[in-house]
Coordinates of C-alpha atoms in Angstrom, one line a residue:
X5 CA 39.7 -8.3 -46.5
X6 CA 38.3 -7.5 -43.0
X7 CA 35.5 -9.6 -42.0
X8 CA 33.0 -8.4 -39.1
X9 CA 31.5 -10.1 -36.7
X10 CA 28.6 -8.9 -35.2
X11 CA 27.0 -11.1 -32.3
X12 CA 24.5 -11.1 -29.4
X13 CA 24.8 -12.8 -26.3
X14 CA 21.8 -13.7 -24.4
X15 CA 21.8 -14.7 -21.0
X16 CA 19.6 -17.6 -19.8
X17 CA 18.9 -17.3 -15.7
X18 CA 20.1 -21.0 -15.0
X19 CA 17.3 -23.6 -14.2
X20 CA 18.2 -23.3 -10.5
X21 CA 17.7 -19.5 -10.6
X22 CA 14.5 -20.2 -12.2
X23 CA 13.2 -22.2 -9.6
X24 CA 14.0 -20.4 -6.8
X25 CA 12.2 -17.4 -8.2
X26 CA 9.6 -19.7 -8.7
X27 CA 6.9 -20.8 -5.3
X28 CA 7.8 -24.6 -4.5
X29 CA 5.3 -26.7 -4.7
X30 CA 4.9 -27.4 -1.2
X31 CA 4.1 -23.8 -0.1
X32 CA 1.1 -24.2 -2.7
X33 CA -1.9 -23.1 -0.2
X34 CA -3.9 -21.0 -0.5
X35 CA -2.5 -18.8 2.1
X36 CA 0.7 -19.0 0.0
X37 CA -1.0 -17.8 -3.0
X38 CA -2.8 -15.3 -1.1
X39 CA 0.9 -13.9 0.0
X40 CA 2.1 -14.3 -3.7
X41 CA -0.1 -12.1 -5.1
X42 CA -0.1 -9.5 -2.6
X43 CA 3.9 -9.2 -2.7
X44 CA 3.6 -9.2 -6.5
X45 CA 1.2 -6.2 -6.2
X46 CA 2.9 -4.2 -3.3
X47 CA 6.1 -4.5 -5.8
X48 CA 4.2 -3.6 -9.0
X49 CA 3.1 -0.5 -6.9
X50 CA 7.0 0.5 -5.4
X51 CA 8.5 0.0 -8.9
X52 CA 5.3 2.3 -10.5
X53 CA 6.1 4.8 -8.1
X54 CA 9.6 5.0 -8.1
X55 CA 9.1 6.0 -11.6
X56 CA 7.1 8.3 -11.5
X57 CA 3.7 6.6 -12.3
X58 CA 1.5 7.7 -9.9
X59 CA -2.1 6.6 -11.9
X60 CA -0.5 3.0 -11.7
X61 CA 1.6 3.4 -8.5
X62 CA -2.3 3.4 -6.9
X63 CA -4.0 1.2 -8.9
X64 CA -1.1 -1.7 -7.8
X65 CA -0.8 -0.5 -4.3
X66 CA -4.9 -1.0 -4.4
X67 CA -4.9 -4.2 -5.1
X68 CA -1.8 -5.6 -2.4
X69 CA -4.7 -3.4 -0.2
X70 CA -7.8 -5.3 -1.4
X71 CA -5.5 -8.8 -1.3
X72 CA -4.3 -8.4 2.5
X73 CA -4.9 -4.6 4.9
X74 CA -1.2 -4.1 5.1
X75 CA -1.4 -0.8 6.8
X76 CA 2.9 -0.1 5.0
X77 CA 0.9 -0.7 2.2
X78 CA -2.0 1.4 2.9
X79 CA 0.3 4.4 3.9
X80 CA 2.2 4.1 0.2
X81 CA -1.0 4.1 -1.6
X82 CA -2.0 7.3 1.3
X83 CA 1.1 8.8 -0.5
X84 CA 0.6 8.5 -3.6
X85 CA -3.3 9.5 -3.4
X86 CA -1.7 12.8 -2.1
X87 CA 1.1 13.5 -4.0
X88 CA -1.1 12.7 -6.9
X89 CA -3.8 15.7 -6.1
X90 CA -6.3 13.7 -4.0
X91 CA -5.5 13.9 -0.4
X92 CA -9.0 13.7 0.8
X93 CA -8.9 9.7 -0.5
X94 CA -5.4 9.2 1.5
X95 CA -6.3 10.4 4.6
X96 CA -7.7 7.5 6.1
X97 CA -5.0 5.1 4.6
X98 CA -2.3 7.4 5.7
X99 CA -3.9 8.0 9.6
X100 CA -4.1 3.9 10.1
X101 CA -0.4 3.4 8.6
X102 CA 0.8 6.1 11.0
X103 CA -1.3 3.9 14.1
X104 CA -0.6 0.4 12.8
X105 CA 2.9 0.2 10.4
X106 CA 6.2 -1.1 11.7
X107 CA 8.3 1.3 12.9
X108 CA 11.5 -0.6 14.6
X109 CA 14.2 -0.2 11.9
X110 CA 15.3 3.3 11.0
X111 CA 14.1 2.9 6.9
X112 CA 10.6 1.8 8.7
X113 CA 10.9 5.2 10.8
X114 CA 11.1 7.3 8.0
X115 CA 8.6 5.7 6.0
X116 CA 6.4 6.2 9.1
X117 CA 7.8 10.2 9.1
X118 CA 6.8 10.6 5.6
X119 CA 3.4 9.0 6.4
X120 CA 2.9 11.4 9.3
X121 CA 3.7 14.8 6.5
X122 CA 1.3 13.2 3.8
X123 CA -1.5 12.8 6.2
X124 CA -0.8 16.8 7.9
X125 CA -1.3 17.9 3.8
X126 CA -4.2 15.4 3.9
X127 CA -6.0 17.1 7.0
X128 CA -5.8 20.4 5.3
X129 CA -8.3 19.4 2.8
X130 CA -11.0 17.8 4.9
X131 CA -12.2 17.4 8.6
X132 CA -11.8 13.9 10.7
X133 CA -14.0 12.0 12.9
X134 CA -12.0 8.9 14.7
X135 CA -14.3 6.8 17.4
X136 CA -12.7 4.3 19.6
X137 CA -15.4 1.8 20.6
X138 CA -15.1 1.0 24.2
X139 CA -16.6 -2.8 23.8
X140 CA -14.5 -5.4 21.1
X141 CA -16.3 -7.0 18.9
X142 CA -19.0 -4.0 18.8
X143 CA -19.9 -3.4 14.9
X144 CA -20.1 0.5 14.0
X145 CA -21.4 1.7 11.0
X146 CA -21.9 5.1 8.9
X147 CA -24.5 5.0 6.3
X148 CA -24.8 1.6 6.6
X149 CA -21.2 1.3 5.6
X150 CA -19.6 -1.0 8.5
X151 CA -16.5 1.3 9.8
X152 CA -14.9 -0.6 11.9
X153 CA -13.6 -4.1 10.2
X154 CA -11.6 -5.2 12.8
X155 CA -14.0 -5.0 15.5
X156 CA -11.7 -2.5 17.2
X157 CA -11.7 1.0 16.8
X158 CA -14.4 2.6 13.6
X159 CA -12.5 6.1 11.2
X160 CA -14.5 8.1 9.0
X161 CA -16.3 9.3 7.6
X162 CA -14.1 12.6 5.8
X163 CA -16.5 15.6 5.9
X164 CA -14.8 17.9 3.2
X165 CA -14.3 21.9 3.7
X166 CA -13.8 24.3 1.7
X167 CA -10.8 26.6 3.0
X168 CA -10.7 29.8 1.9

């Protein structure tokens, strides 16, 4: 008589490898929290996208956005607005990634590139006004909507044409 053995194996990550996925406790600050979240976001939103989730790609990328302006993050959310069918929402996200994200490493380069294409679909679908406000610090605002957060330069807003 045969007998069968049937089995699982489950594998445990070892309490060491547990804990280093884990924050220590001493980099429990706020600011460390802060950074936490937003990672956990940014990669919620590159893992969304690279399968094809565009609805939840954004809404991720969004929220690494509302947790810390990461203008790398900006751009990806800029991308996925436009490859979703709303290019008029990336444009702005996608114009301050092109000004502001890294581009020293080759992989950062062609992110940049690709940020650069989205926002040339982008400006097919709308017009754009970009000030640069001569005196820091000065507050610029349109509609009563303060444009320029950083105190630096003010974008926006998108007056939308019809092109036909």
């Amino acid at each position: 008589m045969r007998a069968i053995v049937c089995g699982s194996i489950s594998l445990l990550a070892s309490p060491a490898a547990r804990a280093q996925s884990l924050p220590s406790t001493t980099d429990e600050s706020p600011e460390a929290d802060v950074e936490l979240r937003f990672q956990a976001f940014a990669q919620l939103g590159d893992r969304e996208r690279a399968a094809g989730h565009l609805r939840e790609a954004a809404r991720a990328y969004r929220q690494a956005f509302n947790v810390r302006h990461d203008p790398v993050i900006g751009g990806r959310l800029g991308l996925v607005l436009v490859e979703g069918g709303r290019p008029e929402d990336g444009a702005e996200l996608l114009l301050n990634a092109i000004h502001r994200a890294p581009s020293t490493t080759p992989a950062e380069r062609a992110e940049r590139k690709r940020f650069f294409e989205a926002h040339e679909v982008a400006r097919e679908h709308g017009s754009w006004v970009e000030v640069i406000v001569s005196h820091a610090g000065a507050r610029v605002t349109v509609d009563g909507i303060d444009r320029n957060d950083e105190g630096v330069e003010a974008r926006g807003p998108r007056v939308h044409e019809q092109h036909g």
